Amino acid sequence: MYLLDKPFASDFLINTIKDNNYQVVATKEAYDLVADKSLNWISEEDAITKLKQNHSLPIYSNSENALSWIHNHFGESKLSKQINAFKDKAKFRKLLKSEFLDFKFQKVKLKSIQDISIEDLSFPFVIKPSVGFLSLGVYIVKNENDWIKVKKEITPQNLKHIFPKNVIDTSHFIIEDFISGEEYAVDYYHNDKGEVVILNVLHHVFSSETDTSDRVYSTSKTIINQHKTELEQFLNKIGEKLHLKNFPAHAEVRIDTNGKIVPIEINPLRFGGWCTTADLSGISVGLNSYKYFFENAKPNWDTIYQGKEDKIYSVIVLDNNSGIKPIDIAKFDYNALAKDFENPILIRALDINTYPLFGFVFAETHSHNKVELYNILNSNLRKYISVKD
């Protein structure tokens, strides 16, 4: 069963739903997003009944926004509590406290941030919304000077956003230890037995130590083989704590030089946001993560990358770091952007005046040509932008 909601549902996702006759809950938000009567729509009433009759019914949401439907109709249910354990970052840290005894964190009210004593802080640390998405409102604070600057930005008037309260809740923030190591994003699900099935592992590359953007995520046979087993073991421990079954998720973790895995966050009932990471695996190597989840299937990694062992597949997130206000932008040149990649598999354009992004690039890159990924990682995108007269 699918819960669809704004901001975006891809053609790849919709075609997967159609081809497999998967049920879609007929909410107003879903109809507004996908005006297609040929989908296998199920009324909200019937969906509620089915979920009450079968608490382990596989359900997938394309968007954080749709989680409010579950909260509104199943507020005290096991599923709702499982979701909230992940979405509330403070609750998530408490869930894992026994595994990370030395990890410090605290939940603070927005109105109290300006009054926090420097003696109560341990540098470096990260401060972010207690409930958040897309690295919005996330800051790395390395010293007291950084803290002074960040406090000026974390004010109510600066925290306007396009997502509902259950997606970005800026009334509370969490302050936590900075996690060292390389960052990875993981699409996976807990099958009908509760076991973790890895569907994708992507290296989240940053341009600097203080970079918190979502610009480049890359996957390959090498990356998956290197981390798959340890990630399965780690995520299984979390699943056992919450008794997860038929449960898709998208994890962000860091892995240090000793191989220790520390979670940053886990996003429930979906894979990577905006239909990115799951679509990438489907379009690039034929691994349809949506279908694997609903069929309770496991990938055969020995064959999936056959003939593509030397390829890197990336999602490029075109966030507006140009310093140019959207209202002043006349055009973004996607054709010029495409020419800067060896093989741009797909470019998804978005309206920068509606969303905080110009869109996404799905790219295939030879392992010897990583320079194109580093170039876009460090780009302010101004070369593609035309400004209004």
Tab-separated table of C-alpha atoms in Angstrom:
chain	number	residue	atom	x	y	z
A	1	MET	CA	0.000	0.000	0.000
A	2	TYR	CA	1.299	3.455	-0.936
A	3	LEU	CA	0.817	6.789	0.795
A	4	LEU	CA	1.599	9.529	-1.719
A	5	ASP	CA	2.042	13.175	-0.872
A	6	LYS	CA	3.828	16.310	-2.007
A	7	PRO	CA	6.341	17.529	-2.880
A	8	PHE	CA	7.180	14.957	-5.567
A	9	ALA	CA	6.412	11.532	-7.025
A	10	SER	CA	8.580	10.416	-9.938
A	11	ASP	CA	7.477	8.803	-13.187
A	12	PHE	CA	9.582	5.784	-12.221
A	13	LEU	CA	7.679	5.382	-8.952
A	14	ILE	CA	4.261	5.898	-10.548
A	15	ASN	CA	5.037	3.443	-13.352
A	16	THR	CA	6.167	0.879	-10.782
A	17	ILE	CA	2.868	1.310	-8.938
A	18	LYS	CA	0.907	0.942	-12.186
A	19	ASP	CA	2.837	-2.025	-13.541
A	20	ASN	CA	2.383	-3.963	-10.304
A	21	ASN	CA	-1.140	-2.751	-9.483
A	22	TYR	CA	-0.050	-1.608	-6.023
A	23	GLN	CA	-2.760	0.060	-3.962
A	24	VAL	CA	-2.602	3.813	-3.363
A	25	VAL	CA	-4.507	5.461	-0.513
A	26	ALA	CA	-6.935	7.956	-2.041
A	27	THR	CA	-6.110	10.994	0.055
A	28	LYS	CA	-6.717	14.481	-1.308
A	29	GLU	CA	-2.966	15.058	-1.263
A	30	ALA	CA	-2.335	11.953	-3.367
A	31	TYR	CA	-4.991	12.966	-5.920
A	32	ASP	CA	-3.534	16.473	-6.121
A	33	LEU	CA	-0.084	15.023	-6.743
A	34	VAL	CA	-1.024	12.256	-9.197
A	35	ALA	CA	-4.133	12.951	-11.243
A	36	ASP	CA	-4.333	9.453	-12.693
A	37	LYS	CA	-7.573	7.488	-12.370
A	38	SER	CA	-5.914	4.328	-13.689
A	39	LEU	CA	-4.035	3.788	-10.426
A	40	ASN	CA	-5.340	1.170	-8.021
A	41	TRP	CA	-6.873	3.662	-5.601
A	42	ILE	CA	-8.161	2.484	-2.231
A	43	SER	CA	-10.372	4.699	-0.086
A	44	GLU	CA	-9.004	6.066	3.169
A	45	GLU	CA	-11.675	4.141	5.070
A	46	ASP	CA	-10.697	0.834	3.448
A	47	ALA	CA	-7.012	1.565	3.983
A	48	ILE	CA	-7.607	2.233	7.682
A	49	THR	CA	-9.562	-1.006	8.000
A	50	LYS	CA	-6.847	-3.023	6.253
A	51	LEU	CA	-4.110	-1.585	8.446
A	52	LYS	CA	-6.110	-2.288	11.600
A	53	GLN	CA	-6.676	-5.872	10.494
A	54	ASN	CA	-3.037	-6.427	9.522
A	55	HIS	CA	-0.509	-4.452	11.562
A	56	SER	CA	2.356	-5.820	9.423
A	57	LEU	CA	0.866	-4.746	6.089
A	58	PRO	CA	3.683	-3.358	3.891
A	59	ILE	CA	3.271	0.389	3.491
A	60	TYR	CA	5.510	2.868	1.710
A	61	SER	CA	5.431	6.653	1.623
A	62	ASN	CA	7.186	8.755	-0.993
A	63	SER	CA	7.254	11.779	1.297
A	64	GLU	CA	7.783	12.764	4.900
A	65	ASN	CA	4.598	14.815	4.570
A	66	ALA	CA	2.433	11.688	4.382
A	67	LEU	CA	3.473	10.531	7.848
A	68	SER	CA	0.881	12.893	9.299
A	69	TRP	CA	-1.841	10.630	7.815
A	70	ILE	CA	-0.609	7.730	9.935
A	71	HIS	CA	-0.278	9.955	12.984
A	72	ASN	CA	-3.821	11.308	12.533
A	73	HIS	CA	-5.440	7.879	12.102
A	74	PHE	CA	-3.142	5.647	14.160
A	75	GLY	CA	-1.702	8.045	16.725
A	76	GLU	CA	-1.223	5.484	19.504
A	77	SER	CA	-0.503	2.491	17.290
A	78	LYS	CA	2.698	0.461	17.224
A	79	LEU	CA	3.444	1.760	13.718
A	80	SER	CA	3.017	5.384	14.754
A	81	LYS	CA	5.329	4.899	17.737
A	82	GLN	CA	7.934	3.215	15.536
A	83	ILE	CA	7.823	6.150	13.121
A	84	ASN	CA	8.095	8.701	15.920
A	85	ALA	CA	11.078	6.886	17.436
A	86	PHE	CA	12.960	7.727	14.246
A	87	LYS	CA	11.520	11.120	13.362
A	88	ASP	CA	12.130	12.694	16.772
A	89	LYS	CA	15.920	12.867	16.887
A	90	ALA	CA	16.007	13.155	20.684
A	91	LYS	CA	13.895	9.995	21.060
A	92	PHE	CA	16.144	8.271	18.531
A	93	ARG	CA	19.243	9.112	20.569
A	94	LYS	CA	17.573	7.828	23.748
A	95	LEU	CA	16.687	4.584	21.956
A	96	LEU	CA	20.368	3.993	21.161
A	97	LYS	CA	21.879	5.385	24.361
A	98	SER	CA	22.905	1.945	25.642
A	99	GLU	CA	24.885	1.363	22.433
A	100	PHE	CA	26.667	4.733	22.564
A	101	LEU	CA	27.234	5.542	26.231
A	102	ASP	CA	29.754	8.328	25.549
A	103	PHE	CA	27.576	10.126	22.996
A	104	LYS	CA	26.262	13.414	24.418
A	105	PHE	CA	23.049	15.098	23.290
A	106	GLN	CA	20.406	17.451	24.632
A	107	LYS	CA	17.044	18.699	23.415
A	108	VAL	CA	16.478	22.439	23.712
A	109	LYS	CA	13.645	24.828	22.946
A	110	LEU	CA	14.180	27.326	20.163
A	111	LYS	CA	13.484	30.211	22.535
A	112	SER	CA	16.168	28.926	24.934
A	113	ILE	CA	19.026	28.654	22.435
A	114	GLN	CA	20.205	32.224	22.925
A	115	ASP	CA	20.544	31.649	26.677
A	116	ILE	CA	22.595	28.438	26.624
A	117	SER	CA	25.764	28.813	28.680
A	118	ILE	CA	29.029	28.103	26.897
A	119	GLU	CA	29.988	25.903	29.869
A	120	ASP	CA	27.123	23.557	28.958
A	121	LEU	CA	28.529	22.912	25.483
A	122	SER	CA	31.244	20.563	24.270
A	123	PHE	CA	32.907	21.475	20.968
A	124	PRO	CA	32.641	20.357	18.231
A	125	PHE	CA	28.921	19.680	18.097
A	126	VAL	CA	25.990	19.663	15.689
A	127	ILE	CA	22.755	21.556	16.243
A	128	LYS	CA	19.673	20.733	14.158
A	129	PRO	CA	15.862	20.663	14.331
A	130	SER	CA	14.597	17.831	16.511
A	131	VAL	CA	12.448	16.794	13.557
A	132	GLY	CA	14.041	17.606	10.225
A	133	PHE	CA	14.596	16.855	6.546
A	134	LEU	CA	17.044	17.668	3.721
A	135	SER	CA	19.788	19.007	6.032
A	136	LEU	CA	17.686	22.109	6.624
A	137	GLY	CA	18.695	24.028	9.736
A	138	VAL	CA	21.742	21.820	10.399
A	139	TYR	CA	24.917	23.497	11.669
A	140	ILE	CA	28.357	22.167	12.622
A	141	VAL	CA	29.796	24.238	15.469
A	142	LYS	CA	33.548	23.829	15.972
A	143	ASN	CA	34.264	26.635	18.443
A	144	GLU	CA	32.838	29.589	20.345
A	145	ASN	CA	33.083	31.934	17.352
A	146	ASP	CA	31.035	29.485	15.265
A	147	TRP	CA	28.451	29.354	18.044
A	148	ILE	CA	28.063	33.132	18.083
A	149	LYS	CA	27.427	33.119	14.318
A	150	VAL	CA	25.021	30.166	14.421
A	151	LYS	CA	22.925	31.684	17.204
A	152	LYS	CA	22.301	34.708	14.997
A	153	GLU	CA	20.872	32.402	12.315
A	154	ILE	CA	18.744	30.181	14.556
A	155	THR	CA	15.942	32.630	15.238
A	156	PRO	CA	12.198	32.217	14.587
A	157	GLN	CA	12.182	34.738	11.744
A	158	ASN	CA	14.977	32.878	9.927
A	159	LEU	CA	13.361	29.458	10.115
A	160	LYS	CA	10.654	29.652	7.483
A	161	HIS	CA	10.214	26.458	5.452
A	162	ILE	CA	7.874	24.689	3.033
A	163	PHE	CA	7.376	21.463	4.961
A	164	PRO	CA	4.693	20.754	7.584
A	165	LYS	CA	5.378	20.639	11.323
A	166	ASN	CA	5.849	16.858	11.476
A	167	VAL	CA	8.618	17.080	8.859
A	168	ILE	CA	10.541	20.129	10.091
A	169	ASP	CA	9.780	21.053	13.686
A	170	THR	CA	11.854	24.103	14.584
A	171	SER	CA	10.250	24.616	17.999
A	172	HIS	CA	12.876	22.247	19.420
A	173	PHE	CA	16.475	21.583	18.453
A	174	ILE	CA	18.891	18.844	19.384
A	175	ILE	CA	22.513	19.548	20.248
A	176	GLU	CA	24.714	16.481	19.891
A	177	ASP	CA	28.330	15.419	19.546
A	178	PHE	CA	29.862	15.824	16.118
A	179	ILE	CA	30.262	12.383	14.537
A	180	SER	CA	33.549	11.831	12.717
A	181	GLY	CA	34.112	9.520	9.772
A	182	GLU	CA	32.814	9.078	6.238
A	183	GLU	CA	29.060	9.509	5.780
A	184	TYR	CA	26.834	6.979	4.022
A	185	ALA	CA	23.155	6.836	3.115
A	186	VAL	CA	21.433	3.459	3.115
A	187	ASP	CA	18.158	2.350	1.518
A	188	TYR	CA	16.911	-0.827	3.167
A	189	TYR	CA	13.894	-2.569	4.617
A	190	HIS	CA	13.048	-5.041	7.351
A	191	ASN	CA	11.416	-8.064	5.700
A	192	ASP	CA	8.490	-10.126	6.980
A	193	LYS	CA	10.855	-11.821	9.455
A	194	GLY	CA	12.334	-8.535	10.640
A	195	GLU	CA	15.660	-9.084	8.864
A	196	VAL	CA	17.423	-6.159	7.210
A	197	VAL	CA	17.661	-6.231	3.411
A	198	ILE	CA	20.094	-3.661	1.983
A	199	LEU	CA	18.978	-2.110	-1.322
A	200	ASN	CA	21.526	0.669	-1.774
A	201	VAL	CA	24.545	2.192	-0.039
A	202	LEU	CA	25.697	5.646	-1.110
A	203	HIS	CA	28.764	7.612	-0.068
A	204	HIS	CA	27.747	11.149	0.916
A	205	VAL	CA	30.707	13.302	-0.107
A	206	PHE	CA	31.338	16.745	1.410
A	207	SER	CA	33.386	19.681	0.160
A	208	SER	CA	34.814	20.537	3.605
A	209	GLU	CA	34.685	19.643	7.305
A	210	THR	CA	31.895	22.150	7.904
A	211	ASP	CA	29.833	21.302	4.810
A	212	THR	CA	26.350	19.985	5.709
A	213	SER	CA	24.841	20.075	2.218
A	214	ASP	CA	23.310	17.164	0.319
A	215	ARG	CA	25.074	17.817	-3.009
A	216	VAL	CA	26.621	14.444	-3.980
A	217	TYR	CA	25.655	10.850	-3.113
A	218	SER	CA	27.493	8.077	-4.973
A	219	THR	CA	27.127	4.312	-5.094
A	220	SER	CA	29.026	1.493	-6.801
A	221	LYS	CA	29.667	-2.215	-6.507
A	222	THR	CA	32.795	-1.448	-4.476
A	223	ILE	CA	30.956	0.784	-1.995
A	224	ILE	CA	28.165	-1.734	-1.456
A	225	ASN	CA	30.502	-4.714	-1.065
A	226	GLN	CA	32.699	-2.807	1.364
A	227	HIS	CA	29.943	-1.886	3.828
A	228	LYS	CA	26.903	-4.109	3.245
A	229	THR	CA	27.537	-6.822	5.866
A	230	GLU	CA	28.438	-4.482	8.738
A	231	LEU	CA	25.488	-2.201	7.966
A	232	GLU	CA	23.087	-5.150	7.971
A	233	GLN	CA	24.329	-6.234	11.392
A	234	PHE	CA	24.104	-2.712	12.797
A	235	LEU	CA	20.632	-1.947	11.421
A	236	ASN	CA	19.330	-5.326	12.581
A	237	LYS	CA	20.116	-4.311	16.174
A	238	ILE	CA	17.977	-1.192	15.804
A	239	GLY	CA	15.173	-3.168	14.163
A	240	GLU	CA	15.138	-5.624	17.047
A	241	LYS	CA	14.712	-2.794	19.563
A	242	LEU	CA	11.557	-1.612	17.769
A	243	HIS	CA	10.324	-5.011	16.470
A	244	LEU	CA	10.300	-3.792	12.865
A	245	LYS	CA	8.789	-5.929	10.095
A	246	ASN	CA	7.795	-4.990	6.535
A	247	PHE	CA	9.318	-1.601	7.250
A	248	PRO	CA	11.266	0.436	4.652
A	249	ALA	CA	13.768	3.052	5.800
A	250	HIS	CA	16.572	5.375	4.776
A	251	ALA	CA	19.505	5.610	7.182
A	252	GLU	CA	22.315	8.128	7.354
A	253	VAL	CA	25.386	6.944	9.238
A	254	ARG	CA	29.054	7.714	9.674
A	255	ILE	CA	31.763	5.060	9.653
A	256	ASP	CA	35.112	5.926	11.242
A	257	THR	CA	38.565	4.606	10.360
A	258	ASN	CA	38.109	1.715	12.808
A	259	GLY	CA	34.874	0.633	11.121
A	260	LYS	CA	32.637	1.848	13.950
A	261	ILE	CA	29.170	2.800	12.700
A	262	VAL	CA	27.341	5.705	14.342
A	263	PRO	CA	23.864	6.672	13.090
A	264	ILE	CA	23.026	10.253	12.232
A	265	GLU	CA	19.345	9.592	11.617
A	266	ILE	CA	16.919	7.074	10.162
A	267	ASN	CA	13.943	8.134	8.058
A	268	PRO	CA	10.956	5.768	8.336
A	269	LEU	CA	8.678	4.281	5.660
A	270	ARG	CA	10.664	5.571	2.710
A	271	PHE	CA	13.953	5.437	0.886
A	272	GLY	CA	15.909	8.555	-0.108
A	273	GLY	CA	13.748	11.682	-0.327
A	274	TRP	CA	12.292	13.076	-3.552
A	275	CYS	CA	12.412	9.589	-5.158
A	276	THR	CA	16.174	9.916	-5.578
A	277	THR	CA	18.204	6.989	-4.281
A	278	ALA	CA	15.624	4.305	-5.052
A	279	ASP	CA	15.059	5.644	-8.567
A	280	LEU	CA	18.819	5.814	-9.107
A	281	SER	CA	19.265	2.098	-8.449
A	282	GLY	CA	16.272	1.252	-10.636
A	283	ILE	CA	17.244	3.427	-13.577
A	284	SER	CA	20.984	2.710	-13.472
A	285	VAL	CA	21.327	-1.004	-12.647
A	286	GLY	CA	17.757	-2.321	-12.808
A	287	LEU	CA	17.294	-2.789	-9.057
A	288	ASN	CA	13.749	-1.561	-8.398
A	289	SER	CA	13.819	-0.962	-4.640
A	290	TYR	CA	10.066	-0.315	-4.455
A	291	LYS	CA	9.360	-3.703	-5.996
A	292	TYR	CA	11.965	-5.519	-3.911
A	293	PHE	CA	10.321	-4.205	-0.745
A	294	PHE	CA	6.781	-5.212	-1.680
A	295	GLU	CA	7.915	-8.620	-2.932
A	296	ASN	CA	10.013	-9.255	0.184
A	297	ALA	CA	12.971	-9.953	-2.127
A	298	LYS	CA	16.743	-9.801	-1.683
A	299	PRO	CA	19.128	-8.433	-4.339
A	300	ASN	CA	21.702	-10.732	-5.898
A	301	TRP	CA	24.689	-8.434	-5.667
A	302	ASP	CA	26.856	-10.860	-7.645
A	303	THR	CA	24.879	-10.103	-10.815
A	304	ILE	CA	23.377	-6.616	-10.370
A	305	TYR	CA	26.586	-4.745	-11.244
A	306	GLN	CA	27.738	-7.237	-13.859
A	307	GLY	CA	29.540	-5.326	-16.610
A	308	LYS	CA	29.356	-2.113	-14.560
A	309	GLU	CA	31.981	-2.875	-11.955
A	310	ASP	CA	33.995	0.250	-12.853
A	311	LYS	CA	31.011	2.622	-12.816
A	312	ILE	CA	29.927	5.085	-10.135
A	313	TYR	CA	26.267	6.120	-9.981
A	314	SER	CA	25.433	9.411	-8.298
A	315	VAL	CA	22.536	11.586	-7.241
A	316	ILE	CA	23.473	15.258	-7.547
A	317	VAL	CA	21.276	17.544	-5.440
A	318	LEU	CA	21.114	21.003	-7.013
A	319	ASP	CA	20.563	23.102	-3.917
A	320	ASN	CA	20.725	26.849	-4.447
A	321	ASN	CA	24.069	27.797	-2.930
A	322	SER	CA	24.622	30.530	-5.512
A	323	GLY	CA	23.805	33.383	-3.181
A	324	ILE	CA	21.269	34.575	-5.757
A	325	LYS	CA	17.693	34.909	-4.542
A	326	PRO	CA	15.176	32.760	-6.465
A	327	ILE	CA	13.109	35.830	-7.310
A	328	ASP	CA	16.114	37.250	-9.208
A	329	ILE	CA	16.741	34.109	-11.282
A	330	ALA	CA	15.504	34.162	-14.885
A	331	LYS	CA	16.740	30.746	-16.019
A	332	PHE	CA	18.763	27.697	-15.048
A	333	ASP	CA	20.620	26.126	-17.986
A	334	TYR	CA	20.083	22.380	-17.644
A	335	ASN	CA	21.615	21.723	-21.078
A	336	ALA	CA	24.901	23.297	-20.007
A	337	LEU	CA	24.725	21.305	-16.792
A	338	ALA	CA	24.304	18.042	-18.708
A	339	LYS	CA	27.426	18.747	-20.771
A	340	ASP	CA	29.519	18.773	-17.600
A	341	PHE	CA	28.821	15.076	-16.997
A	342	GLU	CA	30.203	12.042	-18.791
A	343	ASN	CA	26.811	10.346	-18.847
A	344	PRO	CA	23.883	12.260	-17.329
A	345	ILE	CA	21.328	9.457	-17.134
A	346	LEU	CA	18.519	11.763	-16.063
A	347	ILE	CA	18.042	15.409	-15.132
A	348	ARG	CA	14.994	16.318	-13.060
A	349	ALA	CA	14.259	20.028	-13.142
A	350	LEU	CA	12.392	21.737	-10.301
A	351	ASP	CA	11.033	25.258	-9.933
A	352	ILE	CA	13.418	27.113	-7.617
A	353	ASN	CA	10.606	29.517	-6.701
A	354	THR	CA	8.533	26.618	-5.367
A	355	TYR	CA	11.186	24.330	-3.878
A	356	PRO	CA	14.630	24.923	-2.327
A	357	LEU	CA	16.275	23.094	-5.251
A	358	PHE	CA	16.929	23.482	-8.971
A	359	GLY	CA	16.476	19.735	-9.273
A	360	PHE	CA	18.552	16.562	-9.446
A	361	VAL	CA	21.038	14.881	-11.756
A	362	PHE	CA	21.409	11.104	-11.978
A	363	ALA	CA	24.878	10.480	-13.382
A	364	GLU	CA	26.993	7.528	-14.459
A	365	THR	CA	30.709	8.190	-14.041
A	366	HIS	CA	33.720	6.006	-14.779
A	367	SER	CA	35.773	5.370	-11.644
A	368	HIS	CA	38.721	7.180	-13.296
A	369	ASN	CA	36.643	10.331	-13.878
A	370	LYS	CA	35.678	11.361	-10.345
A	371	VAL	CA	36.774	14.910	-11.115
A	372	GLU	CA	33.324	15.699	-12.568
A	373	LEU	CA	31.773	14.797	-9.219
A	374	TYR	CA	34.238	16.960	-7.280
A	375	ASN	CA	33.602	19.839	-9.680
A	376	ILE	CA	29.846	19.830	-9.083
A	377	LEU	CA	30.410	19.256	-5.359
A	378	ASN	CA	32.352	22.517	-5.140
A	379	SER	CA	30.245	24.481	-7.628
A	380	ASN	CA	28.067	27.431	-6.609
A	381	LEU	CA	26.033	26.725	-9.783
A	382	ARG	CA	26.283	30.348	-10.948
A	383	LYS	CA	27.648	29.260	-14.349
A	384	TYR	CA	24.211	27.766	-15.091
A	385	ILE	CA	22.144	30.701	-13.798
A	386	SER	CA	20.850	33.663	-15.783
A	387	VAL	CA	19.811	36.641	-13.673
A	388	LYS	CA	16.849	38.866	-14.482
A	389	ASP	CA	17.614	42.287	-15.970
